[in-house]
Amino acid sequence: MKSNVVLLFSVAIIAACSSANQAAPDPPPSKVVFTGDKNADWSQITALENQAKALVKLDGCSSGDQCRTAAVGSRACGGPRYYLVYCAKTTDTVALFSILKEVAAAEQEYNRRYQIASTCEFRMPPKVALVGSSCQSQ
């Protein structure tokens, strides 16, 4: 019995050590590479934002609760610059939010690098409604 306990303890230690030595996967490379040129850097952020907008589908929802909003960007004082309206039923939300996360991170870095200031009011997401089969802000 004592040898079984020692064996189980040894197996647990080996398993813990081997999982601790496994490296975490590298994060995907950033889509925005800051150049030091303020206008060029903002253009990269805008291009990434346009990729997110291209994923948005407004049509195809069958009920208003399928219409949603997604925050875009990161103002210097905090919070998003604006919100996109989309139909959750027809939009690839995983891809959309992945790109929007990158946009927000890049904009935060842009604001820090170029000492951007902004107003500090909180921008609420718009109310959305289904009009026909299209999601729209109200």
PDB file of C-alpha atoms in Angstrom:
ATOM      1  CA  MET A   1       0.000   0.000   0.000  1.00  0.00           C
ATOM      2  CA  LYS A   2       2.834   2.355   0.917  1.00  0.00           C
ATOM      3  CA  SER A   3       4.464   1.731  -2.479  1.00  0.00           C
ATOM      4  CA  ASN A   4       1.171   2.610  -4.243  1.00  0.00           C
ATOM      5  CA  VAL A   5       1.018   5.958  -2.420  1.00  0.00           C
ATOM      6  CA  VAL A   6       4.645   6.688  -3.325  1.00  0.00           C
ATOM      7  CA  LEU A   7       3.970   5.706  -6.928  1.00  0.00           C
ATOM      8  CA  LEU A   8       0.887   7.962  -7.160  1.00  0.00           C
ATOM      9  CA  PHE A   9       2.782  10.822  -5.534  1.00  0.00           C
ATOM     10  CA  SER A  10       5.659  10.385  -8.014  1.00  0.00           C
ATOM     11  CA  VAL A  11       3.298  10.337 -10.986  1.00  0.00           C
ATOM     12  CA  ALA A  12       1.578  13.516  -9.720  1.00  0.00           C
ATOM     13  CA  ILE A  13       4.916  15.308  -9.357  1.00  0.00           C
ATOM     14  CA  ILE A  14       6.082  14.264 -12.836  1.00  0.00           C
ATOM     15  CA  ALA A  15       2.766  15.368 -14.372  1.00  0.00           C
ATOM     16  CA  ALA A  16       2.909  18.717 -12.608  1.00  0.00           C
ATOM     17  CA  CYS A  17       6.491  19.332 -13.672  1.00  0.00           C
ATOM     18  CA  SER A  18       5.911  18.379 -17.279  1.00  0.00           C
ATOM     19  CA  SER A  19       2.849  20.638 -17.602  1.00  0.00           C
ATOM     20  CA  ALA A  20       4.702  23.516 -15.922  1.00  0.00           C
ATOM     21  CA  ASN A  21       7.525  23.236 -18.468  1.00  0.00           C
ATOM     22  CA  GLN A  22       5.198  23.560 -21.447  1.00  0.00           C
ATOM     23  CA  ALA A  23       5.501  27.035 -22.895  1.00  0.00           C
ATOM     24  CA  ALA A  24       2.370  29.063 -23.449  1.00  0.00           C
ATOM     25  CA  PRO A  25       1.635  29.636 -27.135  1.00  0.00           C
ATOM     26  CA  ASP A  26       2.992  32.874 -28.517  1.00  0.00           C
ATOM     27  CA  PRO A  27       0.362  35.569 -29.032  1.00  0.00           C
ATOM     28  CA  PRO A  28      -0.424  36.338 -32.663  1.00  0.00           C
ATOM     29  CA  PRO A  29       1.751  39.080 -34.128  1.00  0.00           C
ATOM     30  CA  SER A  30       0.260  42.544 -33.877  1.00  0.00           C
ATOM     31  CA  LYS A  31      -1.405  43.787 -37.022  1.00  0.00           C
ATOM     32  CA  VAL A  32      -0.263  47.345 -36.264  1.00  0.00           C
ATOM     33  CA  VAL A  33       3.456  48.055 -36.350  1.00  0.00           C
ATOM     34  CA  PHE A  34       4.187  51.519 -35.051  1.00  0.00           C
ATOM     35  CA  THR A  35       6.554  53.448 -37.283  1.00  0.00           C
ATOM     36  CA  GLY A  36       6.909  56.748 -35.437  1.00  0.00           C
ATOM     37  CA  ASP A  37       4.901  58.489 -38.162  1.00  0.00           C
ATOM     38  CA  LYS A  38       1.665  59.582 -36.507  1.00  0.00           C
ATOM     39  CA  ASN A  39      -0.380  59.660 -39.720  1.00  0.00           C
ATOM     40  CA  ALA A  40       0.946  56.330 -40.991  1.00  0.00           C
ATOM     41  CA  ASP A  41       0.289  54.705 -37.624  1.00  0.00           C
ATOM     42  CA  TRP A  42      -3.287  56.024 -37.537  1.00  0.00           C
ATOM     43  CA  SER A  43      -3.793  54.753 -41.099  1.00  0.00           C
ATOM     44  CA  GLN A  44      -2.864  51.258 -39.927  1.00  0.00           C
ATOM     45  CA  ILE A  45      -5.416  51.451 -37.121  1.00  0.00           C
ATOM     46  CA  THR A  46      -8.051  52.720 -39.547  1.00  0.00           C
ATOM     47  CA  ALA A  47      -7.286  49.883 -41.975  1.00  0.00           C
ATOM     48  CA  LEU A  48      -7.705  47.357 -39.169  1.00  0.00           C
ATOM     49  CA  GLU A  49     -10.955  49.027 -38.147  1.00  0.00           C
ATOM     50  CA  ASN A  50     -12.159  48.757 -41.746  1.00  0.00           C
ATOM     51  CA  GLN A  51     -11.494  45.007 -41.615  1.00  0.00           C
ATOM     52  CA  ALA A  52     -13.821  44.817 -38.617  1.00  0.00           C
ATOM     53  CA  LYS A  53     -16.479  46.853 -40.402  1.00  0.00           C
ATOM     54  CA  ALA A  54     -16.277  44.498 -43.388  1.00  0.00           C
ATOM     55  CA  LEU A  55     -17.248  41.590 -41.121  1.00  0.00           C
ATOM     56  CA  VAL A  56     -20.406  43.310 -39.880  1.00  0.00           C
ATOM     57  CA  LYS A  57     -23.684  42.011 -41.260  1.00  0.00           C
ATOM     58  CA  LEU A  58     -26.842  43.975 -40.569  1.00  0.00           C
ATOM     59  CA  ASP A  59     -29.281  41.682 -42.353  1.00  0.00           C
ATOM     60  CA  GLY A  60     -30.496  38.187 -41.579  1.00  0.00           C
ATOM     61  CA  CYS A  61     -31.823  38.520 -38.044  1.00  0.00           C
ATOM     62  CA  SER A  62     -35.298  37.257 -37.236  1.00  0.00           C
ATOM     63  CA  SER A  63     -35.779  39.024 -33.886  1.00  0.00           C
ATOM     64  CA  GLY A  64     -34.595  42.232 -32.264  1.00  0.00           C
ATOM     65  CA  ASP A  65     -32.642  40.427 -29.554  1.00  0.00           C
ATOM     66  CA  GLN A  66     -30.245  39.209 -32.255  1.00  0.00           C
ATOM     67  CA  CYS A  67     -29.217  42.823 -32.958  1.00  0.00           C
ATOM     68  CA  ARG A  68     -26.171  43.859 -30.958  1.00  0.00           C
ATOM     69  CA  THR A  69     -23.493  46.523 -30.661  1.00  0.00           C
ATOM     70  CA  ALA A  70     -19.715  46.262 -30.503  1.00  0.00           C
ATOM     71  CA  ALA A  71     -17.403  48.909 -29.050  1.00  0.00           C
ATOM     72  CA  VAL A  72     -14.810  50.329 -31.440  1.00  0.00           C
ATOM     73  CA  GLY A  73     -11.487  51.850 -30.439  1.00  0.00           C
ATOM     74  CA  SER A  74     -10.185  53.291 -27.227  1.00  0.00           C
ATOM     75  CA  ARG A  75     -10.292  57.003 -26.598  1.00  0.00           C
ATOM     76  CA  ALA A  76      -7.436  58.545 -24.637  1.00  0.00           C
ATOM     77  CA  CYS A  77      -9.629  59.208 -21.619  1.00  0.00           C
ATOM     78  CA  GLY A  78     -11.126  55.724 -21.825  1.00  0.00           C
ATOM     79  CA  GLY A  79     -14.060  54.042 -23.454  1.00  0.00           C
ATOM     80  CA  PRO A  80     -14.806  53.381 -27.105  1.00  0.00           C
ATOM     81  CA  ARG A  81     -14.957  56.009 -29.850  1.00  0.00           C
ATOM     82  CA  TYR A  82     -18.218  54.595 -31.145  1.00  0.00           C
ATOM     83  CA  TYR A  83     -20.226  51.399 -31.556  1.00  0.00           C
ATOM     84  CA  LEU A  84     -20.948  49.175 -34.536  1.00  0.00           C
ATOM     85  CA  VAL A  85     -24.411  47.671 -34.885  1.00  0.00           C
ATOM     86  CA  TYR A  86     -24.503  44.090 -36.137  1.00  0.00           C
ATOM     87  CA  CYS A  87     -26.712  41.038 -36.495  1.00  0.00           C
ATOM     88  CA  ALA A  88     -25.314  38.331 -34.213  1.00  0.00           C
ATOM     89  CA  LYS A  89     -26.986  35.611 -36.265  1.00  0.00           C
ATOM     90  CA  THR A  90     -25.092  36.404 -39.477  1.00  0.00           C
ATOM     91  CA  THR A  91     -21.902  38.138 -38.284  1.00  0.00           C
ATOM     92  CA  ASP A  92     -18.756  36.173 -37.443  1.00  0.00           C
ATOM     93  CA  THR A  93     -18.594  37.592 -33.927  1.00  0.00           C
ATOM     94  CA  VAL A  94     -15.419  35.722 -32.965  1.00  0.00           C
ATOM     95  CA  ALA A  95     -13.508  37.321 -35.850  1.00  0.00           C
ATOM     96  CA  LEU A  96     -15.185  40.691 -35.275  1.00  0.00           C
ATOM     97  CA  PHE A  97     -14.295  40.880 -31.595  1.00  0.00           C
ATOM     98  CA  SER A  98     -10.786  39.602 -32.245  1.00  0.00           C
ATOM     99  CA  ILE A  99     -10.135  42.475 -34.641  1.00  0.00           C
ATOM    100  CA  LEU A 100     -11.875  45.016 -32.402  1.00  0.00           C
ATOM    101  CA  LYS A 101      -9.684  43.922 -29.496  1.00  0.00           C
ATOM    102  CA  GLU A 102      -6.633  44.580 -31.658  1.00  0.00           C
ATOM    103  CA  VAL A 103      -8.016  47.986 -32.708  1.00  0.00           C
ATOM    104  CA  ALA A 104      -8.552  49.000 -29.083  1.00  0.00           C
ATOM    105  CA  ALA A 105      -5.065  47.843 -28.031  1.00  0.00           C
ATOM    106  CA  ALA A 106      -3.431  49.614 -30.980  1.00  0.00           C
ATOM    107  CA  GLU A 107      -5.365  52.806 -30.289  1.00  0.00           C
ATOM    108  CA  GLN A 108      -4.359  52.717 -26.615  1.00  0.00           C
ATOM    109  CA  GLU A 109      -0.716  52.450 -27.675  1.00  0.00           C
ATOM    110  CA  TYR A 110      -1.202  55.194 -30.280  1.00  0.00           C
ATOM    111  CA  ASN A 111      -2.724  57.495 -27.632  1.00  0.00           C
ATOM    112  CA  ARG A 112       0.171  56.796 -25.284  1.00  0.00           C
ATOM    113  CA  ARG A 113       2.899  57.262 -27.899  1.00  0.00           C
ATOM    114  CA  TYR A 114       1.528  60.481 -29.312  1.00  0.00           C
ATOM    115  CA  GLN A 115       0.131  61.856 -26.032  1.00  0.00           C
ATOM    116  CA  ILE A 116      -3.402  62.110 -27.418  1.00  0.00           C
ATOM    117  CA  ALA A 117      -6.045  63.735 -25.223  1.00  0.00           C
ATOM    118  CA  SER A 118      -9.797  63.299 -25.456  1.00  0.00           C
ATOM    119  CA  THR A 119     -12.970  64.283 -23.707  1.00  0.00           C
ATOM    120  CA  CYS A 120     -13.956  62.048 -20.826  1.00  0.00           C
ATOM    121  CA  GLU A 121     -17.709  61.625 -21.281  1.00  0.00           C
ATOM    122  CA  PHE A 122     -18.943  58.059 -21.305  1.00  0.00           C
ATOM    123  CA  ARG A 123     -20.396  57.033 -24.646  1.00  0.00           C
ATOM    124  CA  MET A 124     -23.294  54.645 -24.309  1.00  0.00           C
ATOM    125  CA  PRO A 125     -24.050  52.063 -26.968  1.00  0.00           C
ATOM    126  CA  PRO A 126     -26.980  53.016 -29.165  1.00  0.00           C
ATOM    127  CA  LYS A 127     -30.318  51.299 -28.821  1.00  0.00           C
ATOM    128  CA  VAL A 128     -30.809  48.821 -31.624  1.00  0.00           C
ATOM    129  CA  ALA A 129     -33.900  47.514 -33.341  1.00  0.00           C
ATOM    130  CA  LEU A 130     -34.806  45.125 -36.078  1.00  0.00           C
ATOM    131  CA  VAL A 131     -36.323  46.936 -39.051  1.00  0.00           C
ATOM    132  CA  GLY A 132     -37.495  44.341 -41.547  1.00  0.00           C
ATOM    133  CA  SER A 133     -34.642  41.875 -41.246  1.00  0.00           C
ATOM    134  CA  SER A 134     -31.979  44.534 -40.772  1.00  0.00           C
ATOM    135  CA  CYS A 135     -30.435  45.671 -37.484  1.00  0.00           C
ATOM    136  CA  GLN A 136     -30.290  49.439 -37.099  1.00  0.00           C
ATOM    137  CA  SER A 137     -29.404  51.930 -34.402  1.00  0.00           C
ATOM    138  CA  GLN A 138     -32.257  53.995 -33.069  1.00  0.00           C
TER     139      GLN A 138
END
